[in-house]
XYZ file of C-alpha atoms in Angstrom:
685
model
C -28.572 21.160 -36.110
C -30.240 18.342 -34.609
C -31.488 19.110 -31.035
C -29.355 17.612 -27.586
C -32.260 15.482 -27.013
C -32.433 14.135 -30.189
C -28.445 13.194 -30.381
C -28.878 11.658 -26.496
C -31.905 9.690 -27.109
C -30.118 8.489 -30.608
C -27.114 7.675 -28.051
C -28.890 5.485 -25.717
C -31.861 4.023 -27.456
C -32.249 0.672 -28.729
C -30.723 -0.009 -31.815
C -28.309 3.185 -31.204
C -24.984 4.004 -31.252
C -23.982 2.452 -27.886
C -25.743 -1.098 -29.371
C -23.383 -0.470 -32.236
C -20.502 0.077 -29.905
C -21.154 -2.148 -26.955
C -22.830 -5.828 -28.456
C -24.180 -6.306 -24.805
C -25.489 -3.246 -24.598
C -29.024 -2.833 -23.658
C -31.287 0.298 -22.762
C -31.788 0.839 -19.521
C -34.529 3.275 -18.981
C -33.248 4.492 -15.159
C -30.199 5.605 -16.904
C -31.841 7.539 -19.894
C -33.793 9.210 -17.357
C -30.507 9.943 -15.816
C -28.946 11.124 -19.171
C -32.146 13.336 -19.842
C -31.938 15.352 -16.665
C -28.686 15.887 -17.213
C -29.396 17.055 -21.031
C -32.095 19.674 -19.767
C -29.676 21.059 -17.096
C -27.270 22.070 -19.720
C -29.967 23.399 -21.947
C -31.331 25.652 -18.887
C -28.132 26.798 -18.395
C -27.836 28.023 -21.766
C -30.011 30.370 -21.939
C -30.629 31.599 -18.162
C -28.817 34.390 -16.090
C -28.095 32.114 -13.307
C -26.001 28.734 -13.046
C -28.478 26.103 -13.800
C -27.784 23.515 -10.576
C -29.000 19.740 -10.572
C -28.317 17.112 -7.494
C -28.601 13.233 -9.136
C -28.088 10.165 -6.938
C -27.362 7.415 -9.287
C -26.898 4.024 -7.030
C -25.076 1.344 -8.677
C -26.760 -0.197 -11.705
C -27.816 3.061 -12.761
C -24.718 3.688 -15.513
C -24.351 7.298 -14.021
C -21.121 7.848 -15.000
C -21.837 7.248 -18.847
C -25.560 9.508 -18.092
C -23.592 11.846 -17.731
C -20.474 11.755 -19.723
C -22.310 11.312 -23.431
C -24.511 14.403 -22.971
C -21.775 16.536 -21.536
C -19.621 15.420 -25.079
C -22.161 16.019 -27.123
C -23.046 19.586 -25.781
C -19.421 20.279 -25.997
C -19.298 19.613 -29.812
C -22.950 21.531 -30.292
C -22.062 24.570 -28.327
C -17.916 24.709 -28.055
C -17.597 25.197 -24.733
C -15.168 23.704 -22.162
C -16.500 21.033 -19.368
C -14.937 19.860 -15.816
C -15.564 17.126 -14.042
C -14.516 16.680 -10.628
C -13.840 13.369 -8.801
C -12.892 12.805 -4.922
C -10.515 9.789 -5.986
C -8.238 9.114 -8.618
C -9.528 5.196 -9.311
C -12.740 6.334 -10.920
C -10.980 8.493 -13.211
C -8.964 5.968 -14.130
C -11.422 3.744 -14.597
C -12.716 6.380 -17.239
C -9.736 6.440 -18.989
C -8.904 2.868 -19.380
C -9.327 0.852 -22.080
C -12.859 0.499 -22.478
C -13.619 3.347 -20.063
C -16.780 5.453 -20.020
C -15.231 8.531 -20.685
C -13.644 7.042 -24.143
C -16.708 5.320 -25.181
C -18.315 8.984 -24.558
C -16.325 10.616 -27.073
C -16.686 7.407 -29.569
C -20.571 8.164 -29.082
C -19.805 12.110 -29.782
C -17.827 11.462 -32.930
C -20.197 8.908 -34.120
C -23.313 11.396 -33.638
C -21.594 14.523 -34.912
C -18.272 13.687 -36.572
C -16.031 15.831 -33.778
C -14.282 14.360 -31.109
C -13.346 16.244 -27.947
C -10.637 16.279 -26.253
C -9.870 15.474 -23.130
C -6.880 15.301 -20.036
C -6.252 14.985 -16.854
C -4.608 17.812 -14.391
C -2.990 17.216 -11.122
C -1.337 19.305 -8.797
C 2.208 19.992 -7.812
C 2.319 17.764 -4.863
C 1.155 15.307 -6.903
C 3.898 14.056 -8.841
C 6.816 12.117 -7.226
C 10.168 12.443 -8.038
C 11.783 9.286 -8.233
C 15.332 10.747 -7.657
C 14.372 12.444 -4.034
C 11.788 9.421 -3.405
C 14.813 7.520 -3.244
C 17.159 9.599 -0.968
C 14.017 9.454 1.606
C 13.877 5.900 1.427
C 17.466 4.764 2.084
C 17.044 7.666 4.910
C 14.216 5.987 6.299
C 15.375 2.279 5.432
C 18.217 3.133 8.475
C 15.509 3.496 11.153
C 13.419 0.647 10.200
C 11.997 -2.490 11.199
C 11.848 -5.486 8.898
C 8.161 -4.803 8.447
C 9.004 -0.942 7.852
C 11.565 -1.789 5.068
C 9.365 -3.845 3.155
C 6.433 -1.136 2.747
C 9.351 1.462 1.828
C 10.233 -1.030 -0.836
C 7.158 -1.817 -1.596
C 6.754 2.442 -1.825
C 9.783 2.754 -3.957
C 9.077 -0.007 -6.418
C 5.916 1.449 -7.293
C 7.425 4.825 -7.339
C 9.726 3.372 -10.715
C 6.657 1.811 -11.614
C 3.950 4.275 -11.841
C 2.165 5.130 -15.268
C 1.276 8.798 -13.454
C 3.294 9.067 -10.360
C 0.753 10.596 -8.593
C 0.916 10.252 -4.664
C -2.807 10.220 -3.951
C -2.633 6.672 -6.183
C -0.634 5.103 -3.285
C -2.557 6.927 -0.836
C -5.759 5.591 -1.743
C -4.149 2.170 -1.773
C -2.213 2.105 0.794
C -3.674 4.177 3.220
C -0.546 6.405 4.620
C 3.221 6.880 3.188
C 5.585 4.738 4.781
C 7.159 5.716 7.972
C 9.856 8.147 7.580
C 8.652 9.521 4.317
C 7.140 12.843 4.117
C 5.331 14.093 1.576
C 6.698 17.627 0.796
C 10.044 15.738 0.728
C 9.194 13.223 -2.228
C 7.040 15.640 -4.444
C 7.320 18.268 -6.457
C 7.565 22.172 -4.782
C 8.003 25.534 -6.116
C 11.533 25.232 -5.157
C 12.144 22.624 -8.167
C 13.557 24.423 -10.922
C 14.731 21.596 -13.317
C 14.588 18.192 -13.702
C 12.642 15.605 -15.489
C 9.909 15.619 -13.341
C 9.431 19.257 -13.484
C 8.896 19.445 -17.343
C 6.814 16.704 -17.525
C 4.260 18.807 -15.046
C 4.902 21.620 -16.722
C 4.102 19.531 -19.913
C 0.891 18.408 -18.630
C -0.692 21.670 -17.604
C 0.010 23.786 -20.725
C -1.565 20.637 -22.487
C -4.811 20.498 -19.793
C -5.396 24.220 -20.587
C -5.891 23.768 -24.391
C -8.629 20.536 -23.860
C -12.034 20.830 -24.134
C -12.990 18.199 -21.270
C -10.665 18.247 -18.270
C -10.160 16.019 -14.962
C -9.269 16.830 -11.760
C -9.698 15.523 -8.336
C -12.142 18.076 -5.567
C -8.614 19.244 -4.017
C -7.506 20.816 -7.263
C -11.520 22.204 -8.046
C -11.224 23.614 -4.515
C -7.939 25.505 -4.762
C -8.845 26.975 -8.255
C -12.240 28.350 -7.022
C -10.967 31.719 -6.211
C -10.487 32.527 -9.960
C -13.929 30.991 -11.006
C -11.412 28.046 -12.784
C -9.556 30.789 -14.978
C -6.290 29.427 -14.033
C -7.113 25.790 -15.223
C -7.803 26.778 -19.118
C -7.187 29.538 -21.128
C -8.774 33.223 -20.745
C -10.795 32.791 -23.823
C -12.219 29.070 -23.980
C -13.016 29.342 -19.543
C -14.504 26.467 -18.348
C -18.207 26.704 -18.195
C -19.743 23.694 -17.325
C -18.886 21.314 -14.049
C -20.081 17.822 -13.030
C -18.362 17.023 -9.717
C -19.313 13.015 -8.938
C -18.515 11.541 -5.614
C -20.275 14.535 -4.913
C -20.488 13.611 -1.321
C -17.249 13.879 -0.496
C -16.540 17.581 -1.326
C -16.515 18.216 2.230
C -14.027 15.594 3.335
C -11.846 16.983 0.578
C -12.238 20.358 1.812
C -11.573 19.874 5.384
C -8.563 17.976 4.602
C -7.266 20.898 2.019
C -7.324 23.815 4.851
C -6.141 21.754 7.912
C -2.559 22.570 8.885
C -0.617 21.676 11.769
C 3.063 23.457 12.661
C 5.371 20.730 14.842
C 7.502 22.688 16.501
C 9.674 19.649 17.467
C 9.457 18.536 14.738
C 11.027 21.634 13.173
C 13.726 21.743 16.436
C 14.660 17.967 14.868
C 15.095 19.527 11.550
C 17.324 22.168 13.110
C 19.870 19.831 13.948
C 19.987 18.220 10.362
C 21.923 22.038 9.579
C 25.234 22.930 10.152
C 24.130 26.363 11.083
C 20.534 25.958 12.435
C 20.603 26.553 15.861
C 19.147 29.847 15.627
C 16.427 27.973 13.975
C 16.178 25.946 17.285
C 16.647 28.619 19.849
C 13.668 30.468 17.829
C 11.366 27.185 17.909
C 12.231 26.927 22.031
C 11.013 30.461 22.660
C 7.739 30.142 20.229
C 7.225 27.219 22.938
C 8.189 28.829 25.952
C 5.653 31.548 25.339
C 2.662 29.055 24.354
C 3.184 27.125 27.625
C 3.351 30.614 29.737
C -0.374 31.452 28.403
C -1.549 28.009 28.696
C -4.428 27.631 31.397
C -2.615 24.148 33.016
C -6.492 22.398 32.075
C -6.661 23.364 29.140
C -5.782 20.805 25.937
C -6.459 22.946 23.228
C -6.234 26.857 22.987
C -8.032 29.071 20.487
C -5.739 31.998 19.139
C -8.856 33.803 18.465
C -10.022 34.194 21.933
C -6.537 35.119 23.651
C -6.528 38.661 25.044
C -4.460 41.115 22.671
C -1.763 41.215 24.772
C -0.738 37.919 24.662
C -1.904 37.079 21.254
C 0.123 40.307 19.327
C 3.389 38.205 21.854
C 2.512 34.892 19.700
C 2.095 36.810 16.465
C 5.555 38.604 17.350
C 7.344 35.516 17.795
C 5.839 33.328 15.169
C 6.637 36.801 12.688
C 10.647 35.765 13.919
C 10.584 32.464 13.449
C 9.496 33.354 10.020
C 12.445 35.306 9.095
C 14.927 33.121 11.096
C 13.617 30.135 8.487
C 14.256 32.028 5.896
C 17.122 33.400 6.132
C 18.478 29.391 7.001
C 16.479 28.063 4.082
C 18.503 30.644 1.737
C 22.016 29.030 3.683
C 24.567 28.378 1.072
C 25.121 23.951 1.777
C 21.328 23.085 3.550
C 20.626 20.422 1.562
C 17.850 20.893 -1.484
C 14.972 18.447 0.653
C 15.347 20.415 3.749
C 15.103 23.551 2.303
C 11.531 22.018 0.889
C 10.602 21.213 4.220
C 11.338 25.085 5.611
C 9.165 26.125 2.423
C 6.442 24.137 3.969
C 7.122 25.725 7.398
C 6.931 29.125 6.112
C 3.763 28.492 4.182
C 2.164 27.030 7.021
C 3.147 29.974 9.383
C 2.289 32.636 7.223
C -1.098 31.068 6.683
C -1.196 30.520 10.779
C -0.503 34.250 11.090
C -2.765 35.579 8.786
C -5.775 33.698 9.704
C -5.469 34.932 13.485
C -5.251 38.375 11.619
C -8.240 38.121 9.864
C -6.047 39.045 6.564
C -7.635 38.849 3.602
C -7.279 35.777 1.323
C -7.167 33.254 4.144
C -10.671 32.376 4.862
C -10.271 33.675 8.098
C -13.646 33.211 9.088
C -13.386 29.466 7.812
C -11.245 28.216 9.922
C -9.920 28.346 13.753
C -6.174 28.884 14.885
C -5.949 26.798 17.566
C -2.785 25.571 20.154
C -2.649 21.973 20.698
C -1.363 21.282 24.083
C -1.604 16.853 23.856
C 1.278 15.997 23.404
C 5.216 16.643 24.833
C 5.411 19.798 22.816
C 2.356 22.644 21.724
C 1.774 21.749 18.315
C -0.019 24.753 15.924
C -2.856 24.027 14.167
C -5.551 25.122 11.638
C -8.889 23.248 11.748
C -11.769 24.121 9.262
C -14.956 25.299 11.534
C -17.071 25.441 8.769
C -16.905 23.739 5.178
C -18.942 23.824 1.383
C -18.072 27.795 1.145
C -16.096 27.020 -1.585
C -18.285 26.862 -4.232
C -19.540 30.308 -4.033
C -17.559 31.994 -6.072
C -18.104 29.463 -9.100
C -22.066 30.701 -9.506
C -22.557 32.993 -12.637
C -22.557 36.201 -12.010
C -24.054 39.302 -13.502
C -21.162 40.286 -15.292
C -21.317 36.652 -16.913
C -18.433 35.045 -15.101
C -18.631 31.764 -13.147
C -20.774 28.216 -14.482
C -23.873 28.144 -17.167
C -24.158 24.475 -15.751
C -23.367 22.271 -12.571
C -23.927 18.679 -12.029
C -23.275 17.184 -8.385
C -23.541 13.300 -8.392
C -22.982 10.320 -6.568
C -24.174 6.653 -5.911
C -24.674 8.002 -2.166
C -25.432 11.864 -2.524
C -28.529 11.720 0.057
C -26.480 9.414 2.979
C -29.177 7.505 3.030
C -32.654 6.303 1.407
C -34.479 8.289 4.392
C -32.938 11.338 3.522
C -33.715 10.689 0.087
C -36.817 13.209 -0.282
C -34.971 15.887 1.337
C -31.496 14.879 0.610
C -30.614 17.857 -1.951
C -31.383 20.274 0.755
C -29.167 18.377 3.050
C -26.653 18.210 0.833
C -27.186 22.033 -0.142
C -27.132 22.996 3.541
C -23.595 20.881 4.260
C -21.678 22.473 1.118
C -23.542 25.708 1.337
C -24.618 26.057 -2.016
C -26.363 29.437 -2.481
C -29.757 29.102 -4.575
C -29.960 32.500 -4.509
C -27.592 33.202 -6.806
C -28.105 29.782 -8.460
C -30.675 28.421 -10.684
C -31.844 25.048 -8.458
C -33.628 22.578 -11.034
C -35.821 20.622 -8.341
C -37.804 19.262 -11.115
C -34.454 17.442 -12.221
C -32.736 16.538 -9.012
C -33.736 13.823 -7.040
C -32.469 9.916 -6.445
C -32.786 7.011 -9.268
C -32.386 3.616 -7.450
C -32.547 0.117 -10.031
C -35.181 -2.137 -8.999
C -33.592 -5.093 -10.423
C -29.868 -5.286 -9.951
C -28.074 -8.323 -8.516
C -29.380 -10.481 -5.984
C -28.472 -10.081 -1.775
C -28.943 -12.261 1.517
C -28.463 -11.153 4.773
C -27.356 -12.290 8.577
C -28.098 -10.011 11.125
C -25.620 -9.463 14.647
C -26.025 -11.457 17.722
C -27.408 -8.266 19.562
C -25.796 -10.214 22.710
C -22.744 -9.366 21.990
C -20.792 -7.382 24.248
C -18.912 -4.443 23.237
C -16.241 -1.814 24.606
C -17.318 1.127 22.679
C -13.942 3.367 22.852
C -11.918 0.085 22.733
C -10.999 -1.448 18.804
C -11.472 -5.210 18.234
C -7.805 -5.843 19.243
C -9.615 -5.248 23.238
C -13.234 -6.339 22.399
C -12.044 -9.909 22.662
C -16.074 -11.761 22.130
C -16.585 -9.545 19.751
C -13.560 -10.403 17.481
C -14.182 -14.090 18.093
C -17.689 -13.553 16.613
C -16.351 -11.777 13.689
C -13.911 -14.608 12.814
C -16.577 -17.152 13.373
C -18.881 -15.113 10.755
C -15.589 -15.858 8.280
C -15.564 -18.965 9.131
C -18.948 -19.827 8.067
C -18.833 -17.901 5.230
C -15.687 -19.004 3.551
C -16.998 -22.539 3.523
C -18.656 -20.975 0.675
C -16.786 -18.886 -1.508
C -14.394 -15.397 -1.308
C -14.668 -13.485 1.669
C -14.058 -9.152 1.582
C -14.310 -7.956 5.515
C -14.923 -4.680 5.855
C -13.062 -3.156 9.170
C -12.337 0.517 10.291
C -8.770 0.713 10.976
C -5.709 -1.377 9.864
C -5.250 -2.225 14.004
C -8.536 -3.885 13.702
C -7.386 -5.516 10.425
C -4.538 -7.252 12.037
C -6.400 -7.978 14.896
C -8.979 -9.679 12.964
C -6.480 -11.388 11.019
C -4.247 -12.837 13.955
C -7.571 -14.528 15.299
C -7.875 -16.523 12.203
C -4.898 -17.707 11.750
C -5.392 -18.944 15.503
C -8.703 -20.240 13.928
C -6.465 -21.943 11.132
C -7.830 -19.584 8.613
C -5.325 -18.275 6.732
C -6.659 -14.718 5.261
C -5.089 -12.014 2.902
C -4.388 -8.854 5.524
C -4.553 -5.304 3.939
C -1.519 -3.745 5.993
C -0.666 -0.210 6.359
C 1.784 0.910 3.648
C 0.508 -1.801 1.489
C -1.161 -0.935 -1.738
C -4.606 -2.418 -2.236
C -4.522 -3.498 -5.596
C -1.565 -5.452 -5.090
C -3.542 -8.294 -2.859
C -6.687 -8.377 -5.610
C -5.081 -10.783 -7.983
C -4.645 -13.839 -4.674
C -8.123 -13.046 -3.646
C -9.734 -13.606 -7.502
C -7.415 -16.452 -8.166
C -8.400 -18.362 -4.707
C -12.197 -19.672 -4.345
C -12.299 -19.821 -0.864
C -10.089 -16.516 -0.421
C -10.842 -13.856 2.994
C -9.533 -10.338 2.265
C -9.372 -8.051 4.985
C -8.991 -3.933 4.510
C -10.276 -0.947 6.276
C -10.105 0.992 2.657
C -12.153 -1.593 0.196
C -15.744 -0.352 1.126
C -15.283 2.125 -1.788
C -13.496 2.489 -4.600
C -13.140 -1.410 -5.635
C -15.093 -2.595 -8.464
C -14.921 -6.786 -8.239
C -18.304 -7.945 -10.270
C -18.713 -11.783 -9.881
C -16.040 -11.753 -7.342
C -17.281 -11.580 -3.688
C -19.463 -14.116 -2.681
C -19.392 -12.894 0.845
C -19.034 -9.042 2.431
C -18.994 -9.249 6.412
C -19.166 -5.555 7.701
C -16.929 -5.813 11.138
C -18.077 -2.820 12.224
C -20.129 0.264 11.855
C -17.863 3.023 9.735
C -18.209 6.182 12.243
C -15.309 8.445 11.964
C -13.299 9.056 14.336
C -14.336 12.249 16.968
C -11.392 13.743 16.654
C -11.634 14.601 13.388
C -10.489 18.646 12.058
C -13.628 19.836 11.186
C -15.557 18.202 14.549
C -12.274 19.015 16.980
C -12.344 22.616 15.300
C -16.447 22.452 16.473
C -15.538 21.195 19.742
C -13.004 24.035 20.952
C -14.878 26.997 19.365
C -18.270 26.209 21.587
C -15.814 25.766 24.745
C -13.996 29.061 23.728
C -17.079 30.464 23.132
C -18.820 29.201 25.793
C -21.496 27.822 23.616
C -24.226 24.801 24.495
C -22.780 21.636 25.091
C -25.575 20.041 24.027
C -25.809 21.535 20.693
C -22.061 20.638 20.034
C -22.948 17.000 20.592
C -26.081 16.954 18.450
C -23.669 18.727 15.572
C -20.775 16.078 16.145
C -23.516 13.319 15.720
C -25.108 13.737 13.206
C -21.460 14.545 11.152
C -20.480 10.969 12.213
C -24.002 9.407 11.255
C -23.783 10.858 8.039
C -20.239 10.209 7.221
C -20.864 6.442 8.504
C -24.051 6.149 6.254
C -22.635 7.105 3.417
C -20.004 4.531 3.851
C -22.115 1.900 5.357
C -24.223 2.156 1.690
C -20.631 2.427 -0.073
C -19.635 -0.676 1.167
C -22.762 -2.587 1.168
C -22.388 -1.991 -2.357
C -19.138 -3.896 -2.639
C -20.446 -7.013 -3.035
C -22.592 -6.264 -5.697
C -20.860 -4.837 -9.078
C -23.345 -6.265 -12.199
C -27.057 -7.680 -12.791
C -26.362 -10.861 -11.992
C -23.768 -10.546 -9.076
C -25.636 -12.591 -5.773
C -23.777 -11.964 -2.443
C -24.622 -12.928 1.136
C -23.990 -9.832 3.592
C -22.995 -10.372 7.430
C -23.055 -7.592 9.650
C -21.258 -8.168 12.753
C -21.621 -5.114 15.037
C -24.279 -5.695 17.924
C -25.003 -1.762 17.414
C -26.924 -2.244 14.236
C -30.631 -2.948 15.056
C -32.258 -6.306 14.934
C -36.205 -6.364 15.025
C -37.648 -7.333 18.435
C -38.982 -10.049 16.546
C -36.617 -11.596 15.226
C -35.037 -11.643 18.616
C -38.039 -13.376 20.041
C -37.790 -16.280 17.408
C -34.851 -16.799 18.371
C -34.484 -16.873 22.000
C -32.818 -13.724 22.151
C -32.398 -10.192 24.074
C -30.179 -7.296 23.205
C -27.726 -6.110 26.220
C -27.889 -2.615 23.830
C -29.662 -0.083 25.373
C -28.769 2.137 22.042
C -28.569 0.739 18.304
C -28.634 3.000 15.320
C -32.314 2.824 13.525
C -30.718 4.607 10.638
C -28.567 2.339 8.830
C -31.473 0.180 8.253
C -32.896 2.772 5.411
C -29.439 2.277 4.035
C -30.570 -1.604 2.834
C -31.374 -1.123 -0.972
C -35.462 -1.325 -1.340
C -35.244 -3.301 -3.983
C -34.006 -6.060 -0.963
C -37.267 -4.695 1.125
C -39.923 -5.637 -1.075
C -40.597 -6.388 -4.914
C -39.340 -9.883 -7.017
C -35.510 -9.545 -5.231
C -37.303 -9.114 -1.322
C -34.720 -10.938 1.021
C -34.595 -8.467 3.472
C -37.844 -10.315 5.461
C -35.768 -13.574 5.889
C -32.919 -11.896 7.154
C -31.524 -14.457 10.198
C -29.714 -13.892 13.474
C -26.337 -15.258 13.202
C -26.301 -16.774 16.871
C -23.194 -16.753 18.577
C -21.989 -20.324 19.501
């Protein structure tokens, strides 16, 4: 049998199989290096007793997706083993399986070299399938209270439900940012209560089909849900999954964070009880729970860690929640209760059972990873489960002495190390952040690393005027000088091509758009609830178009289209993300050091911001001959003192974030494509 390394070489070499399938293909040494590293990862996993683990960053221009799919496809044919590819977004999966996509190309290469073509499938969770019938009912109900703008978004959502090929709610969320007002995910998607419908039949058929394929595509959320069973539930027992590729690996923590956060809005349950003819018992129980929670609260508390309460107070709360659970269960089975109401009550039961399980430290509720909290910030208290520690989910996947678990695993991304300063220590940083137990996996340090193209596209940079004053806690809507400066950048850039403007919120997008309109520029503005994909054709068709969006930092692939990229604001995450909030409450309730907490918060926010900033910079260069001008409008971005001196200005900001400098690709700092040294400050008028 021909060796795997030899087959991979025949795929990528000059005059090889890829050359026959792609007329414009030419061998890329970095892509070949990536493919060979992953190939050796697979070979190591075949002979070792531990999981063979490699961490590889492949920046845009490497062709990393094809570089891991071709060795993986060839190895599946040779070994007969099943594989799983996990991504954070559906967009990447769609790019793989569309006509001419990397996965279909990789399967064709495997067939050309071996005579066998592996099968593939996509597995989605029940909550991803949208029921058209239920969506129509929910939208019609929401329309009764909707404003004109909200009605347009509701109609757009309903149109998407009818036209979507995959019917996957995540597709809408990735493109639109959130569900329309009045639409709740649990009301429009499948639930365990659904017994029969065309959507249920489709879901069951796709689940059955996915168990038989050689290569399965899933999201990180699905991967996390199935780690407890060593992925056995994603395949037939006699062909368990032994190979794993985690693409967009730097988003694994966020997937886990979102999956394990829970919220029980008691006031919302009271409103739900009002829709039920015999819901008075449910309403009374909720009121009693609220009264008890308010009683145990200290007046100054915004949050209360339930695990830190006295035994008596904690027991009283748990007893009351148990009573609420029993009443909710009884009401759910009352005759005449609408199906949508039953679904919401079923969701409430799941959340109550999980909250109580975490407090009591019952087995199976990840009690060590989550915090049970009472949130008093609103008019009524809210019960919340927050992820205290993320990254332990993969520990069950590593190969055990009994032979269970993965043989080989690749974790990859275009921004795996956050920024180029971290590249030397990027692997250890990721290992620490997602809790990979190296003692139980064979970490291939010699194969891991970062592959960076030295020639790919061309960029010119304009830096922010450090004299622009900002209110740090306010958005651009209240930072009038900053907003005006951003619009000046847009107007200047627009004179020579299309402009993509990246913001950090829909509110900022709206504020910039309004100022643009007042200045005579008519932008294409991405508003909440509208699919970004519906705006792209207009942006592409107009040579001087301006597109403003908070979602286009990643997943937007527009080769040859973006002439100018305006970064309005450095993309720091909100300080009240579930993970940061859990840390704050835990530290306060246990009396731990405030300085340590602040360090954790800063590092978390900075790492997320650096990753997103690098992703955003990549929107301008998607192919070898792309040319883009990058305009950075945030005065917190560091500007060299010499450049300030030459311009005759001085910064008003004592604190800037120098780490962002390391996000500028090295090929633009030195070598034949060097342009960073010529970057100019865009002076305010």
